């Protein structure tokens, strides 16, 4: 973006990857009808320093919101666990928004976990820290514990292929699925050559692994400490499959159980004649347990007290249209949606270059579409500014979070 069209009075923001913070955040805004940013480019000034100095970056232009809309108060209130899922079209800034929210929660006293369910992870880049490996990693910097987890679908695929070769597939696959909390499915397929059937990971494995993690969040002692869990979700299509998977598994398990009952009743009499009756009630019990867990996950996704899906978009016609469809799909799945983040908004300026003037015109049209859209107009809109550098590292995420999550 050509920043020459901004006022020469713009001051600078210097941030380094350290939490040794000095200075203050200040701005003096003036309202604007569509963009709640100030007119004369009175930019934010904030200075961070480190001991010793490390690599820094500079934000020359960032718009400060005029209204102090308290969207964060109800999000941070209470010590009971809450889940926040941020999703939307690819490339709209979901990871930055999710990471900044996680930092904000941690700095407000909540032990927080941020989880990426996107196969193309960006959390490591956002936090400027290696978070790969599919295990909990503590993030350096925030006041309270903040951990990150990048679900590693490729590693899961490799594990899947490896275990599928053990003992013709049956034992290895069962052990692998047991580790995901889904081992009881294999019990129902014990007569089949699983090594041949499951050598190639099935479609939807990414979503199944994400669901297994949600089950662990609900049941495992390892995650008891976290009072806020933030999901950086995959682009829209993957996320909708993830949200619909519990319903699909619930229905599928129900059909398996009915089929099993019919087969069991037909074979029981024959087996009893030869003294070989050996009903496998244990496998049925396991399937019932899995079904109950899927119901728990489904109820969690739909619980208005503990779960919220936040749609992230940018002010373009294509992104707004996709966000509208996402909102409609979430309502169909009964997933609670209250807020819409419109990211990358240009700040108003007293003098515009031709590019910025055209870009602002397009953004104004997109904002008008949101206001008139039946799916989006009822959501609380949070407007997030465009800055002229990447937001990376905890100090930068704290800065962004203080702007977005007021």
mmCIF file of C-alpha atoms in Angstrom:
data_model
loop_
_atom_site.group_PDB
_atom_site.id
_atom_site.type_symbol
_atom_site.label_atom_id
_atom_site.label_comp_id
_atom_site.label_asym_id
_atom_site.label_seq_id
_atom_site.Cartn_x
_atom_site.Cartn_y
_atom_site.Cartn_z
ATOM 1 C CA UNK A 1 0.000 0.000 0.000
ATOM 2 C CA UNK A 2 1.275 3.504 -0.884
ATOM 3 C CA UNK A 3 1.364 5.322 2.433
ATOM 4 C CA UNK A 4 2.388 8.653 0.867
ATOM 5 C CA UNK A 5 -1.207 9.826 0.962
ATOM 6 C CA UNK A 6 -1.147 9.964 4.758
ATOM 7 C CA UNK A 7 -0.356 13.048 6.791
ATOM 8 C CA UNK A 8 3.275 13.815 7.544
ATOM 9 C CA UNK A 9 2.301 14.176 11.215
ATOM 10 C CA UNK A 10 2.162 10.396 11.545
ATOM 11 C CA UNK A 11 4.310 9.196 14.378
ATOM 12 C CA UNK A 12 5.865 5.748 14.554
ATOM 13 C CA UNK A 13 5.264 2.511 16.408
ATOM 14 C CA UNK A 14 8.323 0.435 17.260
ATOM 15 C CA UNK A 15 7.789 -3.070 18.563
ATOM 16 C CA UNK A 16 10.325 -5.743 19.401
ATOM 17 C CA UNK A 17 9.874 -9.333 20.443
ATOM 18 C CA UNK A 18 9.946 -8.668 24.168
ATOM 19 C CA UNK A 19 7.423 -7.996 26.896
ATOM 20 C CA UNK A 20 9.630 -5.335 28.499
ATOM 21 C CA UNK A 21 7.254 -2.542 27.510
ATOM 22 C CA UNK A 22 7.872 1.143 27.969
ATOM 23 C CA UNK A 23 5.719 4.060 26.938
ATOM 24 C CA UNK A 24 1.998 4.586 26.433
ATOM 25 C CA UNK A 25 -0.692 4.251 23.788
ATOM 26 C CA UNK A 26 -2.329 7.519 22.798
ATOM 27 C CA UNK A 27 -4.632 8.820 20.108
ATOM 28 C CA UNK A 28 -7.167 11.634 19.602
ATOM 29 C CA UNK A 29 -9.873 10.493 17.191
ATOM 30 C CA UNK A 30 -12.665 12.225 15.344
ATOM 31 C CA UNK A 31 -15.690 10.164 14.196
ATOM 32 C CA UNK A 32 -16.414 9.263 10.599
ATOM 33 C CA UNK A 33 -19.762 7.853 9.409
ATOM 34 C CA UNK A 34 -18.579 4.562 7.941
ATOM 35 C CA UNK A 35 -15.053 4.254 9.221
ATOM 36 C CA UNK A 36 -14.912 4.953 12.962
ATOM 37 C CA UNK A 37 -11.395 6.312 12.637
ATOM 38 C CA UNK A 38 -10.139 9.861 12.955
ATOM 39 C CA UNK A 39 -9.902 12.229 10.032
ATOM 40 C CA UNK A 40 -6.544 13.907 10.138
ATOM 41 C CA UNK A 41 -4.372 10.821 10.574
ATOM 42 C CA UNK A 42 -3.513 11.274 14.264
ATOM 43 C CA UNK A 43 -1.767 7.941 14.435
ATOM 44 C CA UNK A 44 -1.049 5.651 17.317
ATOM 45 C CA UNK A 45 2.273 6.077 19.080
ATOM 46 C CA UNK A 46 3.648 3.228 21.150
ATOM 47 C CA UNK A 47 7.229 2.234 21.918
ATOM 48 C CA UNK A 48 8.576 -1.111 23.020
ATOM 49 C CA UNK A 49 12.176 -1.796 24.006
ATOM 50 C CA UNK A 50 14.263 -4.819 24.821
ATOM 51 C CA UNK A 51 17.359 -5.592 26.824
ATOM 52 C CA UNK A 52 19.458 -6.142 24.738
ATOM 53 C CA UNK A 53 17.844 -4.707 21.549
ATOM 54 C CA UNK A 54 16.523 -7.270 19.099
ATOM 55 C CA UNK A 55 15.060 -7.132 15.620
ATOM 56 C CA UNK A 56 12.322 -4.492 15.460
ATOM 57 C CA UNK A 57 9.742 -3.255 13.035
ATOM 58 C CA UNK A 58 7.953 0.015 12.534
ATOM 59 C CA UNK A 59 4.295 0.800 11.935
ATOM 60 C CA UNK A 60 3.990 4.185 10.294
ATOM 61 C CA UNK A 61 0.268 4.210 9.704
ATOM 62 C CA UNK A 62 -2.472 2.696 11.775
ATOM 63 C CA UNK A 63 -5.920 4.040 12.353
ATOM 64 C CA UNK A 64 -7.239 4.318 15.897
ATOM 65 C CA UNK A 65 -10.926 3.551 16.492
ATOM 66 C CA UNK A 66 -12.947 6.382 17.942
ATOM 67 C CA UNK A 67 -15.566 4.420 19.843
ATOM 68 C CA UNK A 68 -14.705 2.534 22.974
ATOM 69 C CA UNK A 69 -17.142 -0.300 22.333
ATOM 70 C CA UNK A 70 -16.739 -2.776 25.166
ATOM 71 C CA UNK A 71 -16.829 -6.002 23.171
ATOM 72 C CA UNK A 72 -14.214 -7.653 25.349
ATOM 73 C CA UNK A 73 -15.814 -7.278 28.791
ATOM 74 C CA UNK A 74 -18.313 -10.114 28.396
ATOM 75 C CA UNK A 75 -15.663 -12.281 26.699
ATOM 76 C CA UNK A 76 -13.236 -12.015 29.611
ATOM 77 C CA UNK A 77 -15.830 -12.200 32.411
ATOM 78 C CA UNK A 78 -16.091 -15.323 34.555
ATOM 79 C CA UNK A 79 -13.698 -18.144 35.388
ATOM 80 C CA UNK A 80 -15.679 -20.967 33.786
ATOM 81 C CA UNK A 81 -14.199 -22.299 30.559
ATOM 82 C CA UNK A 82 -15.221 -20.681 27.292
ATOM 83 C CA UNK A 83 -14.408 -21.592 23.681
ATOM 84 C CA UNK A 84 -13.940 -19.060 20.873
ATOM 85 C CA UNK A 85 -13.699 -20.183 17.260
ATOM 86 C CA UNK A 86 -12.475 -17.663 14.684
ATOM 87 C CA UNK A 87 -13.110 -18.492 11.064
ATOM 88 C CA UNK A 88 -13.797 -17.173 7.614
ATOM 89 C CA UNK A 89 -12.415 -16.964 4.084
ATOM 90 C CA UNK A 90 -8.722 -17.721 3.566
ATOM 91 C CA UNK A 91 -6.390 -14.733 3.815
ATOM 92 C CA UNK A 92 -8.582 -12.423 5.914
ATOM 93 C CA UNK A 93 -6.375 -12.450 9.029
ATOM 94 C CA UNK A 94 -8.004 -15.190 11.120
ATOM 95 C CA UNK A 95 -4.716 -16.266 12.701
ATOM 96 C CA UNK A 96 -3.690 -12.749 13.738
ATOM 97 C CA UNK A 97 -7.117 -12.097 15.236
ATOM 98 C CA UNK A 98 -7.167 -15.456 17.060
ATOM 99 C CA UNK A 99 -3.601 -15.055 18.363
ATOM 100 C CA UNK A 100 -4.243 -11.491 19.523
ATOM 101 C CA UNK A 101 -7.390 -12.644 21.353
ATOM 102 C CA UNK A 102 -5.439 -15.432 23.070
ATOM 103 C CA UNK A 103 -2.749 -12.963 24.199
ATOM 104 C CA UNK A 104 -5.456 -10.595 25.449
ATOM 105 C CA UNK A 105 -7.095 -13.371 27.495
ATOM 106 C CA UNK A 106 -3.748 -14.431 28.979
ATOM 107 C CA UNK A 107 -2.845 -10.864 29.900
ATOM 108 C CA UNK A 108 -6.232 -10.516 31.613
ATOM 109 C CA UNK A 109 -5.662 -13.446 33.954
ATOM 110 C CA UNK A 110 -6.973 -16.432 31.983
ATOM 111 C CA UNK A 111 -4.764 -19.495 31.430
ATOM 112 C CA UNK A 112 -5.348 -19.794 27.693
ATOM 113 C CA UNK A 113 -4.859 -22.339 24.931
ATOM 114 C CA UNK A 114 -4.883 -21.349 21.247
ATOM 115 C CA UNK A 115 -5.390 -24.233 18.811
ATOM 116 C CA UNK A 116 -4.900 -24.225 15.040
ATOM 117 C CA UNK A 117 -7.151 -26.642 13.134
ATOM 118 C CA UNK A 118 -5.976 -25.298 9.773
ATOM 119 C CA UNK A 119 -3.849 -27.860 7.840
ATOM 120 C CA UNK A 120 -1.731 -24.894 6.656
ATOM 121 C CA UNK A 121 -0.700 -23.584 10.068
ATOM 122 C CA UNK A 122 0.291 -19.950 10.687
ATOM 123 C CA UNK A 123 0.414 -19.803 14.487
ATOM 124 C CA UNK A 124 4.187 -20.302 14.581
ATOM 125 C CA UNK A 125 4.617 -17.386 12.189
ATOM 126 C CA UNK A 126 2.169 -15.236 14.111
ATOM 127 C CA UNK A 127 3.866 -15.812 17.481
ATOM 128 C CA UNK A 128 7.371 -15.803 15.924
ATOM 129 C CA UNK A 129 8.006 -19.034 17.814
ATOM 130 C CA UNK A 130 8.272 -22.689 16.794
ATOM 131 C CA UNK A 131 4.950 -24.302 17.768
ATOM 132 C CA UNK A 132 5.129 -27.289 15.436
ATOM 133 C CA UNK A 133 5.069 -30.938 16.467
ATOM 134 C CA UNK A 134 1.434 -31.427 17.412
ATOM 135 C CA UNK A 135 2.054 -30.951 21.163
ATOM 136 C CA UNK A 136 1.352 -28.201 23.677
ATOM 137 C CA UNK A 137 3.991 -25.453 23.572
ATOM 138 C CA UNK A 138 4.118 -22.559 26.035
ATOM 139 C CA UNK A 139 4.196 -19.151 24.365
ATOM 140 C CA UNK A 140 6.835 -16.788 25.727
ATOM 141 C CA UNK A 141 5.727 -13.356 26.870
ATOM 142 C CA UNK A 142 2.168 -13.083 28.240
ATOM 143 C CA UNK A 143 1.479 -12.370 31.930
ATOM 144 C CA UNK A 144 -0.457 -15.610 32.497
ATOM 145 C CA UNK A 145 0.082 -19.066 30.943
ATOM 146 C CA UNK A 146 -0.565 -19.139 27.202
ATOM 147 C CA UNK A 147 -0.061 -22.410 25.344
ATOM 148 C CA UNK A 148 -0.402 -23.113 21.633
ATOM 149 C CA UNK A 149 -1.165 -26.317 19.761
ATOM 150 C CA UNK A 150 -0.873 -26.847 16.020
ATOM 151 C CA UNK A 151 -2.779 -30.012 15.160
ATOM 152 C CA UNK A 152 -0.485 -31.866 12.792
ATOM 153 C CA UNK A 153 -2.565 -33.738 10.192
ATOM 154 C CA UNK A 154 0.449 -34.812 8.107
ATOM 155 C CA UNK A 155 2.060 -36.498 11.114
ATOM 156 C CA UNK A 156 -1.279 -38.179 11.811
ATOM 157 C CA UNK A 157 -1.384 -39.435 8.212
ATOM 158 C CA UNK A 158 2.117 -40.881 8.524
ATOM 159 C CA UNK A 159 1.200 -42.521 11.824
ATOM 160 C CA UNK A 160 -1.942 -43.862 10.183
ATOM 161 C CA UNK A 161 0.023 -45.459 7.331
ATOM 162 C CA UNK A 162 2.595 -46.925 9.702
ATOM 163 C CA UNK A 163 0.133 -48.506 12.095
ATOM 164 C CA UNK A 164 -2.015 -49.790 9.253
ATOM 165 C CA UNK A 165 0.864 -52.095 8.295
ATOM 166 C CA UNK A 166 1.199 -53.653 11.741
ATOM 167 C CA UNK A 167 -0.286 -57.146 12.095
ATOM 168 C CA UNK A 168 -2.161 -56.887 8.849
ATOM 169 C CA UNK A 169 -3.603 -53.569 9.956
ATOM 170 C CA UNK A 170 -6.069 -54.548 12.670
ATOM 171 C CA UNK A 171 -3.994 -54.164 15.831
ATOM 172 C CA UNK A 172 -2.008 -51.143 14.674
ATOM 173 C CA UNK A 173 -5.012 -49.210 13.442
ATOM 174 C CA UNK A 174 -6.913 -50.003 16.641
ATOM 175 C CA UNK A 175 -4.044 -48.655 18.770
ATOM 176 C CA UNK A 176 -3.877 -45.516 16.637
ATOM 177 C CA UNK A 177 -7.627 -44.918 16.789
ATOM 178 C CA UNK A 178 -7.607 -45.655 20.527
ATOM 179 C CA UNK A 179 -5.135 -42.813 20.925
ATOM 180 C CA UNK A 180 -7.620 -40.526 19.201
ATOM 181 C CA UNK A 181 -10.471 -41.780 21.370
ATOM 182 C CA UNK A 182 -12.074 -43.436 18.340
ATOM 183 C CA UNK A 183 -10.772 -46.997 18.743
ATOM 184 C CA UNK A 184 -14.198 -48.515 19.206
ATOM 185 C CA UNK A 185 -14.928 -48.002 15.512
ATOM 186 C CA UNK A 186 -12.195 -50.530 14.713
ATOM 187 C CA UNK A 187 -13.866 -53.082 16.996
ATOM 188 C CA UNK A 188 -16.771 -53.116 14.581
ATOM 189 C CA UNK A 189 -14.460 -53.836 11.638
ATOM 190 C CA UNK A 190 -12.373 -56.582 13.186
ATOM 191 C CA UNK A 191 -13.275 -59.172 10.551
ATOM 192 C CA UNK A 192 -11.969 -56.982 7.718
ATOM 193 C CA UNK A 193 -8.431 -56.607 6.380
ATOM 194 C CA UNK A 194 -7.888 -53.127 7.763
ATOM 195 C CA UNK A 195 -4.331 -52.960 6.444
ATOM 196 C CA UNK A 196 -5.716 -53.022 2.924
ATOM 197 C CA UNK A 197 -8.733 -50.822 3.607
ATOM 198 C CA UNK A 198 -7.003 -48.146 5.674
ATOM 199 C CA UNK A 199 -3.531 -47.936 4.139
ATOM 200 C CA UNK A 200 -4.612 -44.618 2.655
ATOM 201 C CA UNK A 201 -5.959 -42.179 5.289
ATOM 202 C CA UNK A 202 -9.657 -41.534 4.699
ATOM 203 C CA UNK A 203 -11.102 -38.163 3.639
ATOM 204 C CA UNK A 204 -11.970 -35.999 6.607
ATOM 205 C CA UNK A 205 -9.092 -37.276 8.785
ATOM 206 C CA UNK A 206 -8.059 -33.655 9.548
ATOM 207 C CA UNK A 207 -11.515 -32.903 10.927
ATOM 208 C CA UNK A 208 -11.629 -36.221 12.823
ATOM 209 C CA UNK A 209 -8.326 -35.393 14.530
ATOM 210 C CA UNK A 210 -9.629 -31.939 15.451
ATOM 211 C CA UNK A 211 -12.772 -33.518 16.936
ATOM 212 C CA UNK A 212 -10.618 -35.950 18.930
ATOM 213 C CA UNK A 213 -8.749 -32.951 20.366
ATOM 214 C CA UNK A 214 -12.023 -31.312 21.400
ATOM 215 C CA UNK A 215 -12.940 -34.559 23.162
ATOM 216 C CA UNK A 216 -9.600 -34.404 24.985
ATOM 217 C CA UNK A 217 -10.287 -30.807 26.012
ATOM 218 C CA UNK A 218 -13.553 -31.983 27.565
ATOM 219 C CA UNK A 219 -12.218 -35.093 29.297
ATOM 220 C CA UNK A 220 -8.442 -34.954 29.817
ATOM 221 C CA UNK A 221 -6.866 -33.693 33.055
ATOM 222 C CA UNK A 222 -4.064 -32.200 30.963
ATOM 223 C CA UNK A 223 -6.351 -29.394 29.798
ATOM 224 C CA UNK A 224 -8.188 -28.666 33.061
ATOM 225 C CA UNK A 225 -6.168 -25.523 33.786
ATOM 226 C CA UNK A 226 -7.379 -23.611 30.712
ATOM 227 C CA UNK A 227 -10.311 -21.241 31.183
ATOM 228 C CA UNK A 228 -10.188 -19.924 27.611
ATOM 229 C CA UNK A 229 -9.616 -22.010 24.470
ATOM 230 C CA UNK A 230 -9.314 -20.142 21.166
ATOM 231 C CA UNK A 231 -9.553 -21.980 17.829
ATOM 232 C CA UNK A 232 -7.798 -20.624 14.753
ATOM 233 C CA UNK A 233 -9.893 -22.556 12.262
ATOM 234 C CA UNK A 234 -9.299 -23.600 8.675
ATOM 235 C CA UNK A 235 -10.955 -21.714 5.780
ATOM 236 C CA UNK A 236 -14.730 -21.897 5.554
ATOM 237 C CA UNK A 237 -15.249 -25.305 3.878
ATOM 238 C CA UNK A 238 -13.004 -27.244 6.281
ATOM 239 C CA UNK A 239 -14.552 -25.542 9.286
ATOM 240 C CA UNK A 240 -18.114 -26.338 8.247
ATOM 241 C CA UNK A 241 -17.140 -30.011 7.817
ATOM 242 C CA UNK A 242 -15.594 -29.947 11.291
ATOM 243 C CA UNK A 243 -18.756 -28.490 12.828
ATOM 244 C CA UNK A 244 -21.034 -30.976 11.042
ATOM 245 C CA UNK A 245 -18.896 -34.051 11.816
ATOM 246 C CA UNK A 246 -20.442 -34.809 15.250
ATOM 247 C CA UNK A 247 -23.912 -35.002 13.672
ATOM 248 C CA UNK A 248 -22.599 -37.236 10.906
ATOM 249 C CA UNK A 249 -20.831 -39.601 13.333
ATOM 250 C CA UNK A 250 -23.830 -39.677 15.647
ATOM 251 C CA UNK A 251 -26.113 -40.712 12.784
ATOM 252 C CA UNK A 252 -23.578 -43.218 11.422
ATOM 253 C CA UNK A 253 -23.014 -44.863 14.794
ATOM 254 C CA UNK A 254 -26.763 -45.105 15.273
ATOM 255 C CA UNK A 255 -27.070 -46.995 11.984
ATOM 256 C CA UNK A 256 -24.169 -49.297 12.918
ATOM 257 C CA UNK A 257 -25.805 -50.110 16.249
ATOM 258 C CA UNK A 258 -29.149 -50.928 14.604
ATOM 259 C CA UNK A 259 -27.433 -53.104 12.000
ATOM 260 C CA UNK A 260 -25.446 -54.845 14.700
ATOM 261 C CA UNK A 261 -28.622 -55.593 16.662
ATOM 262 C CA UNK A 262 -30.241 -57.194 13.631
ATOM 263 C CA UNK A 263 -27.178 -59.288 12.819
ATOM 264 C CA UNK A 264 -26.745 -60.283 16.466
ATOM 265 C CA UNK A 265 -30.337 -61.471 16.791
ATOM 266 C CA UNK A 266 -30.061 -63.467 13.553
ATOM 267 C CA UNK A 267 -26.781 -65.184 14.480
ATOM 268 C CA UNK A 268 -27.360 -65.659 18.191
ATOM 269 C CA UNK A 269 -29.813 -68.519 17.742
ATOM 270 C CA UNK A 270 -27.525 -70.329 15.269
ATOM 271 C CA UNK A 271 -24.485 -69.971 17.548
ATOM 272 C CA UNK A 272 -26.416 -71.131 20.621
ATOM 273 C CA UNK A 273 -27.370 -74.384 18.856
ATOM 274 C CA UNK A 274 -23.691 -75.242 18.580
ATOM 275 C CA UNK A 275 -22.850 -73.900 22.020
ATOM 276 C CA UNK A 276 -20.793 -71.023 20.602
ATOM 277 C CA UNK A 277 -22.810 -68.043 21.717
ATOM 278 C CA UNK A 278 -20.404 -65.262 22.602
ATOM 279 C CA UNK A 279 -22.127 -61.908 22.237
ATOM 280 C CA UNK A 280 -19.702 -58.976 21.902
ATOM 281 C CA UNK A 281 -21.584 -56.592 24.155
ATOM 282 C CA UNK A 282 -18.331 -54.840 25.017
ATOM 283 C CA UNK A 283 -17.924 -53.498 21.454
ATOM 284 C CA UNK A 284 -21.508 -52.260 21.447
ATOM 285 C CA UNK A 285 -20.910 -50.479 24.746
ATOM 286 C CA UNK A 286 -17.866 -48.789 23.265
ATOM 287 C CA UNK A 287 -19.850 -47.578 20.278
ATOM 288 C CA UNK A 288 -22.506 -46.215 22.608
ATOM 289 C CA UNK A 289 -19.796 -44.396 24.539
ATOM 290 C CA UNK A 290 -18.386 -42.884 21.342
ATOM 291 C CA UNK A 291 -21.862 -41.758 20.378
ATOM 292 C CA UNK A 292 -22.272 -40.072 23.753
ATOM 293 C CA UNK A 293 -18.960 -38.278 23.268
ATOM 294 C CA UNK A 294 -20.010 -37.045 19.835
ATOM 295 C CA UNK A 295 -23.218 -35.717 21.374
ATOM 296 C CA UNK A 296 -21.128 -33.877 23.983
ATOM 297 C CA UNK A 297 -19.014 -32.275 21.247
ATOM 298 C CA UNK A 298 -22.127 -31.309 19.288
ATOM 299 C CA UNK A 299 -23.687 -29.761 22.393
ATOM 300 C CA UNK A 300 -20.462 -27.880 23.082
ATOM 301 C CA UNK A 301 -20.471 -26.367 19.586
ATOM 302 C CA UNK A 302 -24.060 -25.210 20.154
ATOM 303 C CA UNK A 303 -23.784 -24.036 23.771
ATOM 304 C CA UNK A 304 -24.462 -20.293 23.805
ATOM 305 C CA UNK A 305 -23.006 -19.946 27.323
ATOM 306 C CA UNK A 306 -19.608 -21.486 26.615
ATOM 307 C CA UNK A 307 -19.016 -21.266 22.854
ATOM 308 C CA UNK A 308 -18.935 -18.461 20.300
ATOM 309 C CA UNK A 309 -17.948 -18.428 16.639
ATOM 310 C CA UNK A 310 -16.447 -15.109 15.504
ATOM 311 C CA UNK A 311 -16.510 -14.510 11.736
ATOM 312 C CA UNK A 312 -13.477 -12.697 10.323
ATOM 313 C CA UNK A 313 -13.726 -10.962 6.956
ATOM 314 C CA UNK A 314 -12.225 -8.127 4.937
ATOM 315 C CA UNK A 315 -14.116 -5.299 3.194
ATOM 316 C CA UNK A 316 -14.408 -6.819 -0.275
ATOM 317 C CA UNK A 317 -17.533 -8.002 -2.058
ATOM 318 C CA UNK A 318 -16.257 -11.577 -2.401
ATOM 319 C CA UNK A 319 -15.289 -11.866 1.262
ATOM 320 C CA UNK A 320 -18.562 -10.368 2.474
ATOM 321 C CA UNK A 321 -20.593 -12.756 0.301
ATOM 322 C CA UNK A 322 -18.686 -15.773 1.651
ATOM 323 C CA UNK A 323 -19.103 -14.490 5.217
ATOM 324 C CA UNK A 324 -22.842 -14.225 4.654
ATOM 325 C CA UNK A 325 -22.988 -17.844 3.483
ATOM 326 C CA UNK A 326 -20.842 -18.908 6.450
ATOM 327 C CA UNK A 327 -23.185 -17.138 8.858
ATOM 328 C CA UNK A 328 -26.192 -18.880 7.316
ATOM 329 C CA UNK A 329 -24.453 -22.274 7.571
ATOM 330 C CA UNK A 330 -23.490 -21.660 11.200
ATOM 331 C CA UNK A 331 -27.088 -20.792 12.037
ATOM 332 C CA UNK A 332 -28.198 -23.997 10.317
ATOM 333 C CA UNK A 333 -25.784 -25.920 12.568
ATOM 334 C CA UNK A 334 -27.079 -23.902 15.574
ATOM 335 C CA UNK A 335 -23.565 -22.590 16.311
ATOM 336 C CA UNK A 336 -23.691 -19.296 18.281
ATOM 337 C CA UNK A 337 -22.448 -16.276 16.294
ATOM 338 C CA UNK A 338 -22.427 -12.784 17.801
ATOM 339 C CA UNK A 339 -19.547 -10.861 16.269
ATOM 340 C CA UNK A 340 -18.099 -10.022 12.871
ATOM 341 C CA UNK A 341 -14.553 -8.643 12.530
ATOM 342 C CA UNK A 342 -13.997 -6.527 9.419
ATOM 343 C CA UNK A 343 -10.236 -6.546 9.081
ATOM 344 C CA UNK A 344 -7.758 -4.474 7.030
ATOM 345 C CA UNK A 345 -9.781 -1.254 6.860
ATOM 346 C CA UNK A 346 -8.000 1.728 5.352
ATOM 347 C CA UNK A 347 -7.810 4.808 7.598
ATOM 348 C CA UNK A 348 -9.421 7.999 6.268
ATOM 349 C CA UNK A 349 -6.983 10.615 5.025
ATOM 350 C CA UNK A 350 -7.109 14.308 4.185
ATOM 351 C CA UNK A 351 -5.370 13.596 0.876
ATOM 352 C CA UNK A 352 -5.645 10.368 -1.093
ATOM 353 C CA UNK A 353 -3.578 8.908 -3.859
ATOM 354 C CA UNK A 354 -5.644 7.430 -6.697
ATOM 355 C CA UNK A 355 -5.080 3.871 -5.498
ATOM 356 C CA UNK A 356 -6.186 4.609 -1.922
ATOM 357 C CA UNK A 357 -9.225 6.555 -3.099
ATOM 358 C CA UNK A 358 -10.409 3.634 -5.253
ATOM 359 C CA UNK A 359 -9.640 1.133 -2.503
ATOM 360 C CA UNK A 360 -11.590 3.147 0.054
ATOM 361 C CA UNK A 361 -14.542 3.358 -2.337
ATOM 362 C CA UNK A 362 -14.574 -0.450 -2.655
ATOM 363 C CA UNK A 363 -14.357 -0.848 1.122
ATOM 364 C CA UNK A 364 -17.225 1.573 1.679
ATOM 365 C CA UNK A 365 -19.364 -0.451 -0.734
ATOM 366 C CA UNK A 366 -18.482 -3.660 1.150
ATOM 367 C CA UNK A 367 -19.409 -2.076 4.495
ATOM 368 C CA UNK A 368 -22.740 -0.985 3.015
ATOM 369 C CA UNK A 369 -23.321 -4.597 1.919
ATOM 370 C CA UNK A 370 -22.730 -5.804 5.484
ATOM 371 C CA UNK A 371 -25.211 -3.294 6.886
ATOM 372 C CA UNK A 372 -27.910 -4.475 4.480
ATOM 373 C CA UNK A 373 -27.105 -8.201 4.516
ATOM 374 C CA UNK A 374 -29.794 -10.231 6.354
ATOM 375 C CA UNK A 375 -27.211 -12.664 7.738
ATOM 376 C CA UNK A 376 -24.558 -10.160 8.829
ATOM 377 C CA UNK A 377 -26.393 -6.974 9.769
ATOM 378 C CA UNK A 378 -27.512 -8.356 13.129
ATOM 379 C CA UNK A 379 -23.956 -9.191 14.224
ATOM 380 C CA UNK A 380 -21.861 -6.851 16.342
ATOM 381 C CA UNK A 381 -19.296 -5.448 13.902
ATOM 382 C CA UNK A 382 -15.704 -4.912 15.033
ATOM 383 C CA UNK A 383 -13.631 -2.804 12.651
ATOM 384 C CA UNK A 384 -9.898 -3.570 12.593
ATOM 385 C CA UNK A 385 -7.413 -1.283 10.826
ATOM 386 C CA UNK A 386 -4.854 -2.084 8.170
ATOM 387 C CA UNK A 387 -1.263 -1.601 9.328
ATOM 388 C CA UNK A 388 1.729 -1.335 7.037
ATOM 389 C CA UNK A 389 3.736 -4.262 8.459
ATOM 390 C CA UNK A 390 3.084 -7.852 9.480
ATOM 391 C CA UNK A 391 1.924 -8.416 13.049
ATOM 392 C CA UNK A 392 4.358 -10.985 14.476
ATOM 393 C CA UNK A 393 5.384 -11.770 18.044
ATOM 394 C CA UNK A 394 3.591 -11.325 21.362
ATOM 395 C CA UNK A 395 4.200 -7.549 21.739
ATOM 396 C CA UNK A 396 2.780 -6.900 18.259
ATOM 397 C CA UNK A 397 -0.178 -9.190 18.955
ATOM 398 C CA UNK A 398 -0.824 -7.358 22.230
ATOM 399 C CA UNK A 399 -0.836 -4.084 20.317
ATOM 400 C CA UNK A 400 -3.286 -5.464 17.743
ATOM 401 C CA UNK A 401 -5.449 -7.033 20.449
ATOM 402 C CA UNK A 402 -5.745 -3.726 22.286
ATOM 403 C CA UNK A 403 -7.147 -2.197 19.098
ATOM 404 C CA UNK A 404 -9.547 -5.012 18.132
ATOM 405 C CA UNK A 405 -10.685 -6.390 21.482
ATOM 406 C CA UNK A 406 -11.778 -3.213 23.273
#
